[in-house]
Protein backbone atom coordinates (compact mmCIF):
# COMPACT_ATOMS: atom_id res chain seq x y z
CA MET A 1 -13.48 5.41 14.84
CA SER A 2 -11.82 6.89 17.94
CA GLU A 3 -10.03 10.24 17.93
CA GLN A 4 -6.72 8.40 18.31
CA ASP A 5 -7.53 6.28 15.26
CA ARG A 6 -8.52 9.38 13.28
CA ALA A 7 -5.26 11.05 14.24
CA GLY A 8 -3.36 7.98 13.08
CA ARG A 9 -5.17 8.00 9.74
CA ARG A 10 -4.42 11.73 9.31
CA ALA A 11 -0.74 11.03 9.97
CA VAL A 12 -0.70 8.38 7.23
CA GLY A 13 -2.31 10.83 4.79
CA GLU A 14 0.15 13.58 5.70
CA SER A 15 3.12 11.24 5.24
CA PHE A 16 2.03 10.31 1.74
CA GLY A 17 1.04 13.88 0.95
CA ARG A 18 4.61 15.03 1.57
CA ALA A 19 5.84 12.34 -0.84
CA ALA A 20 3.50 13.31 -3.70
CA ARG A 21 6.14 14.84 -5.97
CA SER A 22 8.84 12.25 -5.30
CA TYR A 23 6.72 9.08 -5.27
CA ASP A 24 6.85 8.07 -8.92
CA ALA A 25 10.63 8.42 -9.19
CA HIS A 26 11.28 6.07 -6.25
CA ALA A 27 8.36 3.61 -6.29
CA THR A 28 9.98 1.16 -8.70
CA LEU A 29 8.87 -1.96 -6.83
CA GLN A 30 5.38 -0.61 -6.14
CA LEU A 31 4.81 0.18 -9.81
CA ALA A 32 6.14 -3.22 -10.91
CA ALA A 33 3.74 -4.91 -8.49
CA ALA A 34 0.82 -2.90 -9.88
CA ARG A 35 1.70 -3.96 -13.42
CA THR A 36 1.85 -7.59 -12.30
CA LEU A 37 -1.60 -7.25 -10.74
CA LEU A 38 -2.90 -5.68 -13.95
CA GLY A 39 -1.72 -8.77 -15.81
CA MET A 40 -3.69 -10.96 -13.38
CA LEU A 41 -6.94 -9.03 -13.75
CA PRO A 42 -9.60 -11.38 -15.14
CA ALA A 43 -11.92 -10.49 -17.99
CA VAL A 44 -14.47 -8.14 -16.40
CA SER A 45 -16.80 -5.43 -17.70
CA PRO A 46 -17.49 -3.21 -14.69
CA ALA A 47 -19.77 -0.21 -14.99
CA LEU A 48 -18.17 1.36 -11.90
CA ALA A 49 -14.69 0.66 -10.54
CA LEU A 50 -12.90 1.95 -7.45
CA ASP A 51 -9.13 2.33 -7.10
CA ILE A 52 -8.30 2.50 -3.36
CA GLY A 53 -4.97 4.21 -2.68
CA VAL A 54 -4.48 5.48 -6.22
CA GLY A 55 -1.65 7.83 -5.21
CA THR A 56 -0.57 9.95 -8.17
CA GLY A 57 -2.29 7.51 -10.54
CA PRO A 58 0.78 5.95 -12.19
CA VAL A 59 -1.23 3.00 -13.56
CA THR A 60 -4.54 4.82 -13.98
CA ARG A 61 -4.13 5.30 -17.72
CA ALA A 62 -3.35 1.59 -18.18
CA LEU A 63 -6.46 0.65 -16.19
CA CYS A 64 -8.65 3.04 -18.16
CA GLU A 65 -7.27 1.71 -21.45
CA ARG A 66 -7.93 -1.85 -20.29
CA LEU A 67 -11.52 -0.94 -19.34
CA PRO A 68 -12.46 2.01 -21.57
CA ASP A 69 -16.21 1.88 -20.84
CA THR A 70 -15.79 1.87 -17.07
CA ARG A 71 -16.32 4.84 -14.76
CA TRP A 72 -13.44 5.04 -12.27
CA LEU A 73 -13.29 6.57 -8.80
CA ALA A 74 -9.62 7.25 -8.00
CA LEU A 75 -9.55 7.35 -4.20
CA ASP A 76 -6.69 8.34 -1.93
CA ILE A 77 -6.36 9.51 1.65
CA ALA A 78 -3.71 12.10 0.66
CA GLU A 79 -5.09 15.05 -1.29
CA PRO A 80 -1.61 16.18 -2.47
CA MET A 81 -1.22 12.80 -4.18
CA LEU A 82 -4.44 13.38 -6.11
CA ARG A 83 -3.42 16.94 -7.01
CA GLU A 84 -0.14 15.61 -8.38
CA GLY A 85 -2.06 13.09 -10.46
CA VAL A 86 -4.21 15.90 -11.86
CA VAL A 87 -1.10 17.92 -12.74
CA ARG A 88 0.31 14.88 -14.54
CA GLY A 89 -2.92 14.50 -16.52
CA ARG A 90 -3.76 11.05 -15.22
CA PHE A 91 -7.37 11.51 -14.09
CA VAL A 92 -9.15 12.19 -17.35
CA GLY A 93 -12.24 10.99 -19.17
CA GLN A 94 -14.43 8.87 -16.92
CA CYS A 95 -11.93 8.87 -14.03
CA ARG A 96 -12.72 11.11 -11.05
CA PRO A 97 -10.34 11.68 -8.10
CA VAL A 98 -11.85 11.39 -4.62
CA CYS A 99 -10.09 12.18 -1.33
CA ALA A 100 -11.36 9.72 1.28
CA ASP A 101 -10.32 6.99 3.70
CA ALA A 102 -10.51 3.29 2.77
CA LEU A 103 -12.05 2.61 6.18
CA GLN A 104 -14.93 5.02 5.46
CA LEU A 105 -15.70 4.74 1.76
CA PRO A 106 -18.11 7.47 0.57
CA LEU A 107 -20.24 5.03 -1.40
CA ALA A 108 -23.61 3.36 -1.01
CA ALA A 109 -23.72 -0.40 -0.51
CA ALA A 110 -23.45 -2.81 -3.44
CA ARG A 111 -22.43 -0.13 -5.96
CA VAL A 112 -18.94 -1.09 -7.18
CA ASP A 113 -18.33 -3.82 -9.74
CA LEU A 114 -14.52 -3.78 -9.44
CA VAL A 115 -12.35 -2.74 -6.50
CA TRP A 116 -8.66 -2.36 -7.32
CA SER A 117 -5.92 -1.63 -4.78
CA SER A 118 -2.16 -1.82 -5.16
CA PHE A 119 0.27 -1.22 -2.26
CA ALA A 120 -2.21 0.75 -0.16
CA LEU A 121 -4.37 -1.41 2.10
CA GLN A 122 -1.45 -2.40 4.35
CA TRP A 123 -1.80 1.06 5.93
CA CYS A 124 -5.15 0.09 7.47
CA ASP A 125 -4.64 -1.42 10.93
CA ASP A 126 -8.22 -2.61 11.45
CA LEU A 127 -8.27 -5.52 9.02
CA PRO A 128 -11.78 -6.86 9.83
CA ALA A 129 -13.30 -3.37 9.51
CA LEU A 130 -11.50 -2.77 6.21
CA ALA A 131 -12.61 -6.12 4.76
CA THR A 132 -16.20 -5.44 5.82
CA GLU A 133 -16.15 -1.97 4.26
CA ILE A 134 -14.77 -3.23 0.94
CA ALA A 135 -17.34 -6.04 0.82
CA ARG A 136 -20.10 -3.54 1.68
CA VAL A 137 -19.54 -1.39 -1.42
CA MET A 138 -18.99 -4.32 -3.80
CA ALA A 139 -21.92 -5.27 -6.02
CA PRO A 140 -23.01 -8.92 -6.10
CA GLY A 141 -20.70 -10.76 -8.49
CA GLY A 142 -18.11 -7.99 -8.10
CA THR A 143 -14.34 -8.44 -8.18
CA LEU A 144 -11.57 -7.31 -5.82
CA ALA A 145 -8.00 -7.17 -7.18
CA LEU A 146 -5.30 -6.36 -4.66
CA CYS A 147 -1.60 -6.56 -4.03
CA LEU A 148 0.20 -5.45 -0.89
CA PRO A 149 3.22 -6.25 1.29
CA VAL A 150 2.70 -8.85 4.00
CA ALA A 151 4.63 -10.37 6.92
CA GLY A 152 8.32 -10.80 6.14
CA THR A 153 8.55 -7.42 4.43
CA LEU A 154 11.46 -5.15 5.47
CA ASP A 155 12.70 -7.82 7.89
CA GLU A 156 16.34 -6.82 7.43
CA LEU A 157 15.53 -3.27 8.50
CA ARG A 158 13.41 -4.51 11.40
CA ALA A 159 16.15 -6.89 12.62
CA SER A 160 18.87 -4.25 12.32
CA TRP A 161 16.87 -1.74 14.37
CA ALA A 162 16.18 -4.46 16.97
CA GLU A 163 19.92 -4.58 17.62
CA VAL A 164 19.84 -0.86 18.44
CA ASP A 165 16.76 -0.38 20.65
CA ASP A 166 13.31 -1.74 21.48
CA ALA A 167 11.28 1.03 19.83
CA PRO A 168 9.09 0.30 16.77
CA HIS A 169 10.83 1.46 13.59
CA VAL A 170 9.05 -0.76 11.05
CA ASN A 171 5.30 -1.24 10.83
CA HIS A 172 3.59 -4.54 11.52
CA PHE A 173 2.52 -6.39 8.38
CA TYR A 174 -0.33 -8.88 8.46
CA ARG A 175 0.28 -12.39 7.12
CA SER A 176 -1.20 -13.28 3.73
CA ASP A 177 -3.43 -15.80 5.55
CA ASP A 178 -4.77 -12.97 7.71
CA TRP A 179 -5.87 -11.04 4.62
CA ASP A 180 -7.44 -14.06 2.97
CA ALA A 181 -9.27 -15.00 6.18
CA ALA A 182 -10.57 -11.46 6.84
CA LEU A 183 -11.87 -11.04 3.31
CA GLY A 184 -13.41 -14.51 3.49
CA SER A 185 -15.15 -13.63 6.75
CA ALA A 186 -16.55 -10.53 5.03
CA GLY A 187 -18.27 -12.75 2.48
CA LEU A 188 -15.74 -12.76 -0.36
CA TYR A 189 -14.04 -15.83 -1.82
CA ALA A 190 -10.56 -16.12 -3.31
CA ASP A 191 -10.20 -16.82 -7.01
CA ILE A 192 -6.40 -16.38 -7.00
CA ALA A 193 -4.03 -15.83 -4.08
CA HIS A 194 -0.27 -16.15 -3.98
CA THR A 195 2.73 -14.41 -2.44
CA GLN A 196 5.95 -13.44 -4.20
CA GLN A 197 9.26 -12.65 -2.50
CA ILE A 198 11.16 -9.72 -4.01
CA ARG A 199 14.58 -8.70 -2.77
CA GLU A 200 16.07 -5.30 -3.56
CA HIS A 201 19.63 -4.17 -2.84
CA TYR A 202 20.86 -0.74 -1.82
CA PRO A 203 24.34 0.77 -1.54
CA ASP A 204 23.82 1.96 2.03
CA VAL A 205 21.28 2.65 4.78
CA ARG A 206 20.87 6.25 3.65
CA ALA A 207 19.60 5.07 0.25
CA ILE A 208 17.02 2.86 1.96
CA GLY A 209 15.84 5.79 4.06
CA THR A 210 15.59 8.00 0.98
CA MET A 211 13.41 5.43 -0.81
CA LEU A 212 11.09 5.06 2.19
CA ARG A 213 10.70 8.82 2.69
CA ALA A 214 10.27 9.54 -1.02
CA THR A 215 7.42 7.03 -1.29
CA GLY A 216 5.78 8.00 2.01
CA ALA A 217 6.42 4.53 3.42
CA HIS A 218 8.60 5.74 6.30
CA HIS A 219 5.64 6.50 8.55
CA VAL A 220 5.47 4.16 11.54
CA HIS A 221 2.35 3.67 13.67
CA ARG A 222 3.32 4.68 17.21
CA SER A 223 1.43 5.40 20.42
CA ALA A 224 3.70 8.40 21.03
CA ALA A 225 5.56 10.90 18.86
CA PRO A 226 8.97 9.63 17.71
CA GLY A 227 12.12 11.14 19.11
CA LEU A 228 15.08 12.25 17.07
CA THR A 229 17.51 9.56 16.00
CA SER A 230 20.91 10.40 17.48
CA ARG A 231 24.11 10.02 15.51
CA ARG A 232 25.14 7.19 17.83
CA ARG A 233 21.92 5.23 17.25
CA TYR A 234 22.07 5.83 13.50
CA ALA A 235 25.67 4.62 13.45
CA ALA A 236 24.60 1.52 15.38
CA LEU A 237 21.87 0.89 12.80
CA GLN A 238 24.38 1.23 9.98
CA ALA A 239 26.73 -1.22 11.67
CA ALA A 240 23.93 -3.74 12.27
CA PHE A 241 22.74 -3.53 8.66
CA GLU A 242 26.28 -3.80 7.30
CA ARG A 243 26.53 -7.25 8.86
CA ARG A 244 23.77 -8.26 6.46
CA ARG A 245 25.49 -6.92 3.35
CA THR A 246 25.79 -9.22 0.34
CA ALA A 247 27.83 -8.91 -2.82
CA ALA A 248 24.86 -7.09 -4.38
CA GLY A 249 24.51 -4.55 -1.53
CA LEU A 250 22.30 -4.17 1.53
CA PRO A 251 19.29 -6.49 1.06
CA LEU A 252 15.71 -5.38 1.59
CA THR A 253 13.05 -8.05 1.25
CA TRP A 254 9.42 -7.57 0.29
CA GLN A 255 6.78 -10.28 0.53
CA VAL A 256 4.09 -9.17 -1.93
CA HIS A 257 0.67 -10.82 -1.78
CA TYR A 258 -1.48 -10.84 -4.91
CA ALA A 259 -5.13 -11.84 -4.77
CA ILE A 260 -8.32 -11.79 -6.80
CA PHE A 261 -11.49 -12.08 -4.72
CA ARG A 262 -15.11 -12.30 -5.80
CA LYS A 263 -18.37 -11.43 -4.15
CA PRO A 264 -21.00 -14.15 -4.71
CA PRO A 265 -23.77 -13.16 -7.11
CA THR A 266 -27.28 -12.76 -5.74
CA GLU A 267 -29.15 -16.03 -6.03
């Protein structure tokens, strides 16, 4: 990993670290998606499971209750998120928090029987490297359960900013097919894969910005440091978004991809 890539990963961790105390109160959609994924989880009996991007651990207790005999590694790139989870009493029993990067998992090969990740892996730019790393740590016959936003997410915000300037204000999201193909190339096969469109509505642009900052999702991958948004540009963004207003408010669309992958057992 280059120094530029490491700096980018640190920036992601810092963004989410600043949102540690506010995340749970604003991550309504993220938590709903995690609960949906939990309902999709097949009958498994893993000895060791890994939660990548656990955050403050809002669904950790539900996972541990679902699999009471499983040892869990609750991994996140943002240490403040893990500390908040400890304060909230979420990492107990056989669940151990670990601060590490999904692109450099601190695990030996073929160790993990279940990898779980909800609304986290989209922050990894190098999709082939990520898929290879996940497959590396999975034991033969292991299961990967994931959900994450894909292409089409936040398109109203992206289109509104495009009317203001040419700078990147919304991150690139891979297509669901990109994820399925990368994981397939890493040696995993899809058991279940489907994408759900979810549309939220907000009273104004400020409320959208508050939600993104409070969940850490406002960070944008850039080759240079962002400049300050002037009042004129912000007003132009508001005007552009207002043209998209519906009776329910300002729309914000999420395309959420759910998938269960398996690693073939050793013959």
